[in-house]
């Protein structure tokens, strides 16, 4: 259960401090501890502390950062919660499946401290750009006619599902999933690879920056789905370097 407490909950652009406090409480009752706040509007705040009740220690330990990059740079598995499907649909897991998946990945050797779950701002949720930093979108299957939970309540449901998944001891006859024991690339290296991939297809005139359409988002989705390993990112970076060097020679 130690690994459960290492999973990172990331709240982005939270408007109401009460939600931050209620989130801390929702996490602590389920055994989670790591709270990261990206650009909270009011924090620290008396309302947050009051709503946290006996979980005020999580607020004291919370890490406040200016950008999503800083919140997840070292993460190898990032999941984004959203009630809404998007025009470019992302690989999706229901909340229970997501918790089971995360538990399996951790049992197979992935560090729980390098996994993060993102929650969006109250008014509009996660932007497409934020969601596209994730390997999966997580949806809490709610009433289709009114599916948007309060932020802290969404954190409660996810934390609850994580606790149930982590309480289930893996049976000895279930071998760990081998794919997860390879080192998955962290967010920082995947982002720098995607940036260079973008540069490459612009230089090759495959992508017109004036009219990008959805090309780069589709490519991003492909590589996110692939769950790149560190060594694979190195191979791909090497290929891009070779292509760009050839391109520059020819010019
Ligand atoms: N109005 C926003 C919802 C914001 S609710 C929208 O239309 O997207 C605040 C946050 O709670 C969301 O960003 C998401 O992180 C979480 N959340 C709320 N309902 C959810 C659901 N049904 N499934 C997954 N996450 C949900």
PDB file of C-alpha atoms and ligand atoms in Angstrom:
ATOM      1  CA  UNK A   1       0.000   0.000   0.000  1.00  0.00           C
ATOM      2  CA  UNK A   2       3.038   2.292   0.287  1.00  0.00           C
ATOM      3  CA  UNK A   3       3.032   2.743  -3.442  1.00  0.00           C
ATOM      4  CA  UNK A   4      -0.564   4.008  -3.366  1.00  0.00           C
ATOM      5  CA  UNK A   5       0.543   6.994  -1.293  1.00  0.00           C
ATOM      6  CA  UNK A   6       3.196   7.866  -3.869  1.00  0.00           C
ATOM      7  CA  UNK A   7       0.771   8.438  -6.747  1.00  0.00           C
ATOM      8  CA  UNK A   8       0.682  12.117  -7.687  1.00  0.00           C
ATOM      9  CA  UNK A   9      -2.574  14.045  -7.914  1.00  0.00           C
ATOM     10  CA  UNK A  10      -2.199  17.194 -10.017  1.00  0.00           C
ATOM     11  CA  UNK A  11      -4.816  19.963  -9.895  1.00  0.00           C
ATOM     12  CA  UNK A  12      -4.497  22.496 -12.714  1.00  0.00           C
ATOM     13  CA  UNK A  13      -5.656  26.130 -12.474  1.00  0.00           C
ATOM     14  CA  UNK A  14      -7.966  25.474  -9.534  1.00  0.00           C
ATOM     15  CA  UNK A  15     -10.228  28.469  -8.907  1.00  0.00           C
ATOM     16  CA  UNK A  16     -11.876  27.656  -5.578  1.00  0.00           C
ATOM     17  CA  UNK A  17      -9.555  27.052  -2.603  1.00  0.00           C
ATOM     18  CA  UNK A  18     -12.323  24.995  -0.948  1.00  0.00           C
ATOM     19  CA  UNK A  19     -11.855  22.426  -3.708  1.00  0.00           C
ATOM     20  CA  UNK A  20      -8.152  22.192  -2.929  1.00  0.00           C
ATOM     21  CA  UNK A  21      -8.927  21.513   0.738  1.00  0.00           C
ATOM     22  CA  UNK A  22     -11.653  19.003  -0.079  1.00  0.00           C
ATOM     23  CA  UNK A  23      -9.234  17.298  -2.484  1.00  0.00           C
ATOM     24  CA  UNK A  24      -6.649  16.891   0.286  1.00  0.00           C
ATOM     25  CA  UNK A  25      -9.275  15.265   2.475  1.00  0.00           C
ATOM     26  CA  UNK A  26     -10.528  13.042  -0.353  1.00  0.00           C
ATOM     27  CA  UNK A  27      -6.966  11.858  -0.953  1.00  0.00           C
ATOM     28  CA  UNK A  28      -5.963  11.274   2.659  1.00  0.00           C
ATOM     29  CA  UNK A  29      -8.995   9.155   3.542  1.00  0.00           C
ATOM     30  CA  UNK A  30      -7.974   6.821   0.698  1.00  0.00           C
ATOM     31  CA  UNK A  31      -4.271   6.774   1.549  1.00  0.00           C
ATOM     32  CA  UNK A  32      -2.918   9.176  -1.073  1.00  0.00           C
ATOM     33  CA  UNK A  33      -0.500  11.957  -0.127  1.00  0.00           C
ATOM     34  CA  UNK A  34       1.178  13.638  -3.061  1.00  0.00           C
ATOM     35  CA  UNK A  35      -0.638  16.787  -4.118  1.00  0.00           C
ATOM     36  CA  UNK A  36       0.753  19.093  -6.800  1.00  0.00           C
ATOM     37  CA  UNK A  37      -0.983  22.375  -7.607  1.00  0.00           C
ATOM     38  CA  UNK A  38      -0.404  24.089 -10.939  1.00  0.00           C
ATOM     39  CA  UNK A  39      -1.144  27.843 -10.716  1.00  0.00           C
ATOM     40  CA  UNK A  40      -3.819  27.670  -7.960  1.00  0.00           C
ATOM     41  CA  UNK A  41      -5.706  30.994  -7.854  1.00  0.00           C
ATOM     42  CA  UNK A  42      -5.704  31.177  -4.027  1.00  0.00           C
ATOM     43  CA  UNK A  43      -3.220  29.122  -2.053  1.00  0.00           C
ATOM     44  CA  UNK A  44      -2.448  28.812   0.829  1.00  0.00           C
ATOM     45  CA  UNK A  45      -5.911  29.828   1.938  1.00  0.00           C
ATOM     46  CA  UNK A  46      -8.015  29.583   5.117  1.00  0.00           C
ATOM     47  CA  UNK A  47     -10.958  28.023   3.256  1.00  0.00           C
ATOM     48  CA  UNK A  48      -8.698  25.327   1.846  1.00  0.00           C
ATOM     49  CA  UNK A  49      -7.372  24.546   5.313  1.00  0.00           C
ATOM     50  CA  UNK A  50     -10.897  24.444   6.787  1.00  0.00           C
ATOM     51  CA  UNK A  51     -12.169  22.107   4.055  1.00  0.00           C
ATOM     52  CA  UNK A  52      -9.133  19.842   4.445  1.00  0.00           C
ATOM     53  CA  UNK A  53     -10.066  19.210   8.071  1.00  0.00           C
ATOM     54  CA  UNK A  54      -7.718  16.471   9.342  1.00  0.00           C
ATOM     55  CA  UNK A  55      -5.854  16.415   6.028  1.00  0.00           C
ATOM     56  CA  UNK A  56      -4.233  19.841   6.378  1.00  0.00           C
ATOM     57  CA  UNK A  57      -0.813  18.119   6.410  1.00  0.00           C
ATOM     58  CA  UNK A  58      -1.276  17.303   2.715  1.00  0.00           C
ATOM     59  CA  UNK A  59      -1.729  21.021   2.030  1.00  0.00           C
ATOM     60  CA  UNK A  60       1.437  21.846   3.973  1.00  0.00           C
ATOM     61  CA  UNK A  61       3.326  19.299   1.901  1.00  0.00           C
ATOM     62  CA  UNK A  62       1.640  20.238  -1.405  1.00  0.00           C
ATOM     63  CA  UNK A  63       3.974  21.374  -4.166  1.00  0.00           C
ATOM     64  CA  UNK A  64       2.960  24.510  -6.068  1.00  0.00           C
ATOM     65  CA  UNK A  65       4.327  24.943  -9.609  1.00  0.00           C
ATOM     66  CA  UNK A  66       3.842  27.384 -12.497  1.00  0.00           C
ATOM     67  CA  UNK A  67       3.464  24.926 -15.324  1.00  0.00           C
ATOM     68  CA  UNK A  68       2.243  21.454 -16.152  1.00  0.00           C
ATOM     69  CA  UNK A  69       5.783  20.747 -17.436  1.00  0.00           C
ATOM     70  CA  UNK A  70       7.133  21.236 -13.914  1.00  0.00           C
ATOM     71  CA  UNK A  71       4.383  19.061 -12.432  1.00  0.00           C
ATOM     72  CA  UNK A  72       5.018  15.979 -14.583  1.00  0.00           C
ATOM     73  CA  UNK A  73       8.497  16.212 -16.156  1.00  0.00           C
ATOM     74  CA  UNK A  74       9.722  13.065 -14.388  1.00  0.00           C
ATOM     75  CA  UNK A  75       6.493  11.058 -14.866  1.00  0.00           C
ATOM     76  CA  UNK A  76       6.355   7.914 -16.987  1.00  0.00           C
ATOM     77  CA  UNK A  77       2.593   7.415 -16.824  1.00  0.00           C
ATOM     78  CA  UNK A  78       0.219  10.378 -16.926  1.00  0.00           C
ATOM     79  CA  UNK A  79      -3.564  10.002 -16.919  1.00  0.00           C
ATOM     80  CA  UNK A  80      -5.971  12.890 -17.495  1.00  0.00           C
ATOM     81  CA  UNK A  81      -9.501  12.945 -16.083  1.00  0.00           C
ATOM     82  CA  UNK A  82     -12.292  14.411 -18.158  1.00  0.00           C
ATOM     83  CA  UNK A  83     -16.015  13.905 -18.487  1.00  0.00           C
ATOM     84  CA  UNK A  84     -15.992  15.061 -22.099  1.00  0.00           C
ATOM     85  CA  UNK A  85     -14.922  13.136 -25.171  1.00  0.00           C
ATOM     86  CA  UNK A  86     -12.882  15.292 -27.550  1.00  0.00           C
ATOM     87  CA  UNK A  87     -12.989  15.876 -31.281  1.00  0.00           C
ATOM     88  CA  UNK A  88      -9.720  13.941 -31.561  1.00  0.00           C
ATOM     89  CA  UNK A  89     -10.636  11.086 -29.220  1.00  0.00           C
ATOM     90  CA  UNK A  90      -7.822   9.930 -26.951  1.00  0.00           C
ATOM     91  CA  UNK A  91      -7.370   6.352 -25.631  1.00  0.00           C
ATOM     92  CA  UNK A  92      -9.929   6.127 -22.823  1.00  0.00           C
ATOM     93  CA  UNK A  93     -10.251   4.111 -19.620  1.00  0.00           C
ATOM     94  CA  UNK A  94     -13.182   4.140 -17.234  1.00  0.00           C
ATOM     95  CA  UNK A  95     -12.128   5.086 -13.684  1.00  0.00           C
ATOM     96  CA  UNK A  96     -12.141   1.497 -12.398  1.00  0.00           C
ATOM     97  CA  UNK A  97     -10.127   0.184 -15.366  1.00  0.00           C
ATOM     98  CA  UNK A  98      -7.672   3.037 -14.948  1.00  0.00           C
ATOM     99  CA  UNK A  99      -7.080   2.175 -11.287  1.00  0.00           C
ATOM    100  CA  UNK A 100      -6.573  -1.510 -12.107  1.00  0.00           C
ATOM    101  CA  UNK A 101      -4.209  -0.606 -14.951  1.00  0.00           C
ATOM    102  CA  UNK A 102      -2.178   1.686 -12.733  1.00  0.00           C
ATOM    103  CA  UNK A 103      -1.925  -0.989 -10.064  1.00  0.00           C
ATOM    104  CA  UNK A 104      -0.737  -3.547 -12.617  1.00  0.00           C
ATOM    105  CA  UNK A 105       1.869  -1.181 -13.979  1.00  0.00           C
ATOM    106  CA  UNK A 106       3.184  -0.495 -10.475  1.00  0.00           C
ATOM    107  CA  UNK A 107       3.216  -4.223  -9.651  1.00  0.00           C
ATOM    108  CA  UNK A 108       5.265  -4.792 -12.777  1.00  0.00           C
ATOM    109  CA  UNK A 109       7.959  -2.498 -11.444  1.00  0.00           C
ATOM    110  CA  UNK A 110       6.973   0.992 -12.534  1.00  0.00           C
ATOM    111  CA  UNK A 111       7.524   3.545  -9.776  1.00  0.00           C
ATOM    112  CA  UNK A 112       4.220   4.878  -8.411  1.00  0.00           C
ATOM    113  CA  UNK A 113       6.023   8.136  -7.660  1.00  0.00           C
ATOM    114  CA  UNK A 114       6.382   8.629 -11.412  1.00  0.00           C
ATOM    115  CA  UNK A 115       2.676   8.338 -12.148  1.00  0.00           C
ATOM    116  CA  UNK A 116       0.337  11.309 -12.144  1.00  0.00           C
ATOM    117  CA  UNK A 117      -3.374  11.901 -12.523  1.00  0.00           C
ATOM    118  CA  UNK A 118      -4.441  15.303 -13.822  1.00  0.00           C
ATOM    119  CA  UNK A 119      -7.610  17.200 -12.914  1.00  0.00           C
ATOM    120  CA  UNK A 120      -8.748  20.270 -14.811  1.00  0.00           C
ATOM    121  CA  UNK A 121     -10.058  23.646 -13.789  1.00  0.00           C
ATOM    122  CA  UNK A 122     -13.628  23.891 -12.491  1.00  0.00           C
ATOM    123  CA  UNK A 123     -15.042  25.980 -15.336  1.00  0.00           C
ATOM    124  CA  UNK A 124     -13.755  24.189 -18.443  1.00  0.00           C
ATOM    125  CA  UNK A 125     -11.816  21.102 -17.338  1.00  0.00           C
ATOM    126  CA  UNK A 126      -8.550  20.062 -18.997  1.00  0.00           C
ATOM    127  CA  UNK A 127      -7.648  21.780 -22.256  1.00  0.00           C
ATOM    128  CA  UNK A 128      -6.988  19.552 -25.263  1.00  0.00           C
ATOM    129  CA  UNK A 129      -3.321  20.458 -24.982  1.00  0.00           C
ATOM    130  CA  UNK A 130      -3.197  19.317 -21.345  1.00  0.00           C
ATOM    131  CA  UNK A 131      -5.076  16.120 -22.127  1.00  0.00           C
ATOM    132  CA  UNK A 132      -2.691  15.372 -24.956  1.00  0.00           C
ATOM    133  CA  UNK A 133       0.166  15.130 -22.465  1.00  0.00           C
ATOM    134  CA  UNK A 134      -1.536  11.983 -21.129  1.00  0.00           C
ATOM    135  CA  UNK A 135      -1.384   8.366 -22.248  1.00  0.00           C
ATOM    136  CA  UNK A 136      -5.064   7.939 -21.389  1.00  0.00           C
ATOM    137  CA  UNK A 137      -8.147   9.972 -20.695  1.00  0.00           C
ATOM    138  CA  UNK A 138      -9.991   8.674 -17.605  1.00  0.00           C
ATOM    139  CA  UNK A 139     -13.734   9.013 -17.458  1.00  0.00           C
ATOM    140  CA  UNK A 140     -15.886   8.443 -14.388  1.00  0.00           C
ATOM    141  CA  UNK A 141     -18.926   6.792 -15.957  1.00  0.00           C
ATOM    142  CA  UNK A 142     -21.648   9.110 -14.681  1.00  0.00           C
ATOM    143  CA  UNK A 143     -25.127  10.108 -15.807  1.00  0.00           C
ATOM    144  CA  UNK A 144     -24.705  10.880 -19.524  1.00  0.00           C
ATOM    145  CA  UNK A 145     -27.186  13.750 -19.178  1.00  0.00           C
ATOM    146  CA  UNK A 146     -25.114  15.377 -16.403  1.00  0.00           C
ATOM    147  CA  UNK A 147     -21.700  13.839 -16.102  1.00  0.00           C
ATOM    148  CA  UNK A 148     -19.575  16.630 -14.657  1.00  0.00           C
ATOM    149  CA  UNK A 149     -18.657  16.003 -11.007  1.00  0.00           C
ATOM    150  CA  UNK A 150     -17.380  18.631  -8.628  1.00  0.00           C
ATOM    151  CA  UNK A 151     -13.571  18.650  -8.809  1.00  0.00           C
ATOM    152  CA  UNK A 152     -12.929  17.300  -5.283  1.00  0.00           C
ATOM    153  CA  UNK A 153     -15.649  14.692  -5.691  1.00  0.00           C
ATOM    154  CA  UNK A 154     -13.989  13.513  -8.894  1.00  0.00           C
ATOM    155  CA  UNK A 155     -10.717  13.204  -6.943  1.00  0.00           C
ATOM    156  CA  UNK A 156     -12.646  11.222  -4.310  1.00  0.00           C
ATOM    157  CA  UNK A 157     -13.983   8.699  -6.824  1.00  0.00           C
ATOM    158  CA  UNK A 158     -10.584   8.196  -8.454  1.00  0.00           C
ATOM    159  CA  UNK A 159      -8.782   7.890  -5.094  1.00  0.00           C
ATOM    160  CA  UNK A 160     -11.385   5.379  -3.940  1.00  0.00           C
ATOM    161  CA  UNK A 161     -10.939   3.265  -7.064  1.00  0.00           C
ATOM    162  CA  UNK A 162      -7.169   3.382  -6.640  1.00  0.00           C
ATOM    163  CA  UNK A 163      -7.472   2.200  -3.057  1.00  0.00           C
ATOM    164  CA  UNK A 164      -9.715  -0.705  -4.053  1.00  0.00           C
ATOM    165  CA  UNK A 165      -7.313  -1.714  -6.833  1.00  0.00           C
ATOM    166  CA  UNK A 166      -4.265  -1.491  -4.582  1.00  0.00           C
ATOM    167  CA  UNK A 167      -5.981  -3.449  -1.797  1.00  0.00           C
ATOM    168  CA  UNK A 168      -6.359  -6.394  -4.154  1.00  0.00           C
ATOM    169  CA  UNK A 169      -3.231  -8.431  -3.764  1.00  0.00           C
ATOM    170  CA  UNK A 170      -2.018  -9.850  -7.060  1.00  0.00           C
ATOM    171  CA  UNK A 171      -2.511 -13.602  -7.154  1.00  0.00           C
ATOM    172  CA  UNK A 172       0.777 -15.529  -7.451  1.00  0.00           C
ATOM    173  CA  UNK A 173      -0.354 -17.222 -10.693  1.00  0.00           C
ATOM    174  CA  UNK A 174      -0.660 -13.865 -12.439  1.00  0.00           C
ATOM    175  CA  UNK A 175       2.742 -13.030 -13.893  1.00  0.00           C
ATOM    176  CA  UNK A 176       3.598  -9.333 -13.875  1.00  0.00           C
ATOM    177  CA  UNK A 177       2.993  -7.672 -17.222  1.00  0.00           C
ATOM    178  CA  UNK A 178       6.402  -7.666 -18.757  1.00  0.00           C
ATOM    179  CA  UNK A 179       5.965  -4.593 -20.965  1.00  0.00           C
ATOM    180  CA  UNK A 180       5.784  -2.283 -17.979  1.00  0.00           C
ATOM    181  CA  UNK A 181       9.050  -3.464 -16.493  1.00  0.00           C
ATOM    182  CA  UNK A 182      10.970  -1.770 -19.308  1.00  0.00           C
ATOM    183  CA  UNK A 183      11.725   1.822 -18.447  1.00  0.00           C
ATOM    184  CA  UNK A 184       8.997   3.938 -19.966  1.00  0.00           C
ATOM    185  CA  UNK A 185      10.263   7.287 -21.198  1.00  0.00           C
ATOM    186  CA  UNK A 186       9.441  10.194 -18.919  1.00  0.00           C
ATOM    187  CA  UNK A 187       7.332  13.180 -19.953  1.00  0.00           C
ATOM    188  CA  UNK A 188      10.360  15.426 -20.412  1.00  0.00           C
ATOM    189  CA  UNK A 189      12.038  13.153 -22.965  1.00  0.00           C
ATOM    190  CA  UNK A 190       8.803  12.393 -24.839  1.00  0.00           C
ATOM    191  CA  UNK A 191       8.105  16.137 -25.138  1.00  0.00           C
ATOM    192  CA  UNK A 192      11.579  16.939 -26.437  1.00  0.00           C
ATOM    193  CA  UNK A 193      11.288  14.075 -28.950  1.00  0.00           C
ATOM    194  CA  UNK A 194       7.882  15.354 -30.157  1.00  0.00           C
ATOM    195  CA  UNK A 195       9.300  18.858 -30.519  1.00  0.00           C
ATOM    196  CA  UNK A 196      12.099  17.574 -32.742  1.00  0.00           C
ATOM    197  CA  UNK A 197       9.695  15.379 -34.687  1.00  0.00           C
ATOM    198  CA  UNK A 198       7.644  18.513 -35.335  1.00  0.00           C
ATOM    199  CA  UNK A 199      10.754  20.396 -36.447  1.00  0.00           C
ATOM    200  CA  UNK A 200      11.658  17.522 -38.775  1.00  0.00           C
ATOM    201  CA  UNK A 201       8.301  17.350 -40.555  1.00  0.00           C
ATOM    202  CA  UNK A 202       8.278  21.138 -40.955  1.00  0.00           C
ATOM    203  CA  UNK A 203      11.749  21.066 -42.519  1.00  0.00           C
ATOM    204  CA  UNK A 204      10.721  18.211 -44.801  1.00  0.00           C
ATOM    205  CA  UNK A 205       7.682  20.287 -45.890  1.00  0.00           C
ATOM    206  CA  UNK A 206       5.342  17.561 -44.654  1.00  0.00           C
ATOM    207  CA  UNK A 207       3.759  19.979 -42.203  1.00  0.00           C
ATOM    208  CA  UNK A 208       2.948  23.541 -43.170  1.00  0.00           C
ATOM    209  CA  UNK A 209       3.106  25.552 -39.911  1.00  0.00           C
ATOM    210  CA  UNK A 210       0.600  28.031 -41.397  1.00  0.00           C
ATOM    211  CA  UNK A 211      -1.877  25.205 -41.841  1.00  0.00           C
ATOM    212  CA  UNK A 212      -1.013  22.544 -39.257  1.00  0.00           C
ATOM    213  CA  UNK A 213      -4.486  20.933 -39.280  1.00  0.00           C
ATOM    214  CA  UNK A 214      -4.520  18.067 -36.747  1.00  0.00           C
ATOM    215  CA  UNK A 215      -1.390  16.348 -38.048  1.00  0.00           C
ATOM    216  CA  UNK A 216       0.855  16.854 -35.033  1.00  0.00           C
ATOM    217  CA  UNK A 217      -1.949  15.938 -32.600  1.00  0.00           C
ATOM    218  CA  UNK A 218      -2.523  12.687 -34.494  1.00  0.00           C
ATOM    219  CA  UNK A 219       1.191  11.897 -34.413  1.00  0.00           C
ATOM    220  CA  UNK A 220       1.252  12.719 -30.714  1.00  0.00           C
ATOM    221  CA  UNK A 221      -1.664  10.379 -30.074  1.00  0.00           C
ATOM    222  CA  UNK A 222       0.130   7.602 -31.968  1.00  0.00           C
ATOM    223  CA  UNK A 223       3.303   7.909 -29.880  1.00  0.00           C
ATOM    224  CA  UNK A 224       1.352   8.278 -26.612  1.00  0.00           C
ATOM    225  CA  UNK A 225      -0.528   5.080 -27.433  1.00  0.00           C
ATOM    226  CA  UNK A 226       2.757   3.330 -28.106  1.00  0.00           C
ATOM    227  CA  UNK A 227       3.964   4.042 -24.537  1.00  0.00           C
ATOM    228  CA  UNK A 228       7.523   4.746 -25.643  1.00  0.00           C
ATOM    229  CA  UNK A 229      10.427   3.326 -23.698  1.00  0.00           C
ATOM    230  CA  UNK A 230      13.537   5.374 -22.975  1.00  0.00           C
ATOM    231  CA  UNK A 231      15.640   3.346 -25.412  1.00  0.00           C
ATOM    232  CA  UNK A 232      13.046   3.759 -28.164  1.00  0.00           C
ATOM    233  CA  UNK A 233      13.054   7.527 -27.738  1.00  0.00           C
ATOM    234  CA  UNK A 234      16.851   7.458 -28.181  1.00  0.00           C
ATOM    235  CA  UNK A 235      16.518   5.436 -31.392  1.00  0.00           C
ATOM    236  CA  UNK A 236      13.899   7.834 -32.768  1.00  0.00           C
ATOM    237  CA  UNK A 237      15.956  10.886 -31.786  1.00  0.00           C
ATOM    238  CA  UNK A 238      18.924   9.350 -33.607  1.00  0.00           C
ATOM    239  CA  UNK A 239      16.826   8.844 -36.741  1.00  0.00           C
ATOM    240  CA  UNK A 240      15.596  12.457 -36.640  1.00  0.00           C
ATOM    241  CA  UNK A 241      19.175  13.718 -36.268  1.00  0.00           C
ATOM    242  CA  UNK A 242      20.236  11.675 -39.289  1.00  0.00           C
ATOM    243  CA  UNK A 243      17.288  12.872 -41.383  1.00  0.00           C
ATOM    244  CA  UNK A 244      17.875  16.525 -40.460  1.00  0.00           C
ATOM    245  CA  UNK A 245      21.631  16.252 -41.078  1.00  0.00           C
ATOM    246  CA  UNK A 246      20.922  14.806 -44.557  1.00  0.00           C
ATOM    247  CA  UNK A 247      18.366  17.535 -45.200  1.00  0.00           C
ATOM    248  CA  UNK A 248      20.824  20.276 -44.230  1.00  0.00           C
ATOM    249  CA  UNK A 249      23.547  18.739 -46.415  1.00  0.00           C
ATOM    250  CA  UNK A 250      21.233  18.684 -49.425  1.00  0.00           C
ATOM    251  CA  UNK A 251      20.222  22.323 -49.059  1.00  0.00           C
TER     252      UNK A 251
HETATM  253  N1  LIG B   1     -16.985  21.900 -16.856  1.00  0.00           N
HETATM  254  C1  LIG B   1     -15.868  21.054 -17.056  1.00  0.00           C
HETATM  255  C2  LIG B   1     -15.770  20.029 -15.956  1.00  0.00           C
HETATM  256  C3  LIG B   1     -14.944  20.518 -14.877  1.00  0.00           C
HETATM  257  S1  LIG B   1     -15.143  19.523 -13.472  1.00  0.00           S
HETATM  258  C4  LIG B   1     -15.969  20.317 -18.370  1.00  0.00           C
HETATM  259  O1  LIG B   1     -16.915  20.502 -19.075  1.00  0.00           O
HETATM  260  O2  LIG B   1     -15.057  19.574 -18.700  1.00  0.00           O
HETATM  261  C5  LIG B   1     -13.524  19.615 -12.819  1.00  0.00           C
HETATM  262  C6  LIG B   1     -12.671  18.409 -13.052  1.00  0.00           C
HETATM  263  O3  LIG B   1     -13.224  17.268 -12.391  1.00  0.00           O
HETATM  264  C7  LIG B   1     -12.512  17.985 -14.498  1.00  0.00           C
HETATM  265  O4  LIG B   1     -11.549  18.741 -15.175  1.00  0.00           O
HETATM  266  C8  LIG B   1     -12.047  16.541 -14.297  1.00  0.00           C
HETATM  267  O5  LIG B   1     -10.700  16.541 -13.921  1.00  0.00           O
HETATM  268  C9  LIG B   1     -12.904  16.100 -13.107  1.00  0.00           C
HETATM  269  N2  LIG B   1     -14.165  15.446 -13.528  1.00  0.00           N
HETATM  270  C10 LIG B   1     -15.421  15.900 -13.339  1.00  0.00           C
HETATM  271  N3  LIG B   1     -16.323  15.011 -13.810  1.00  0.00           N
HETATM  272  C11 LIG B   1     -15.622  13.963 -14.319  1.00  0.00           C
HETATM  273  C12 LIG B   1     -15.967  12.718 -14.927  1.00  0.00           C
HETATM  274  N4  LIG B   1     -17.240  12.352 -15.134  1.00  0.00           N
HETATM  275  N5  LIG B   1     -14.981  11.898 -15.309  1.00  0.00           N
HETATM  276  C13 LIG B   1     -13.681  12.237 -15.099  1.00  0.00           C
HETATM  277  N6  LIG B   1     -13.299  13.385 -14.522  1.00  0.00           N
HETATM  278  C14 LIG B   1     -14.246  14.253 -14.125  1.00  0.00           C
END
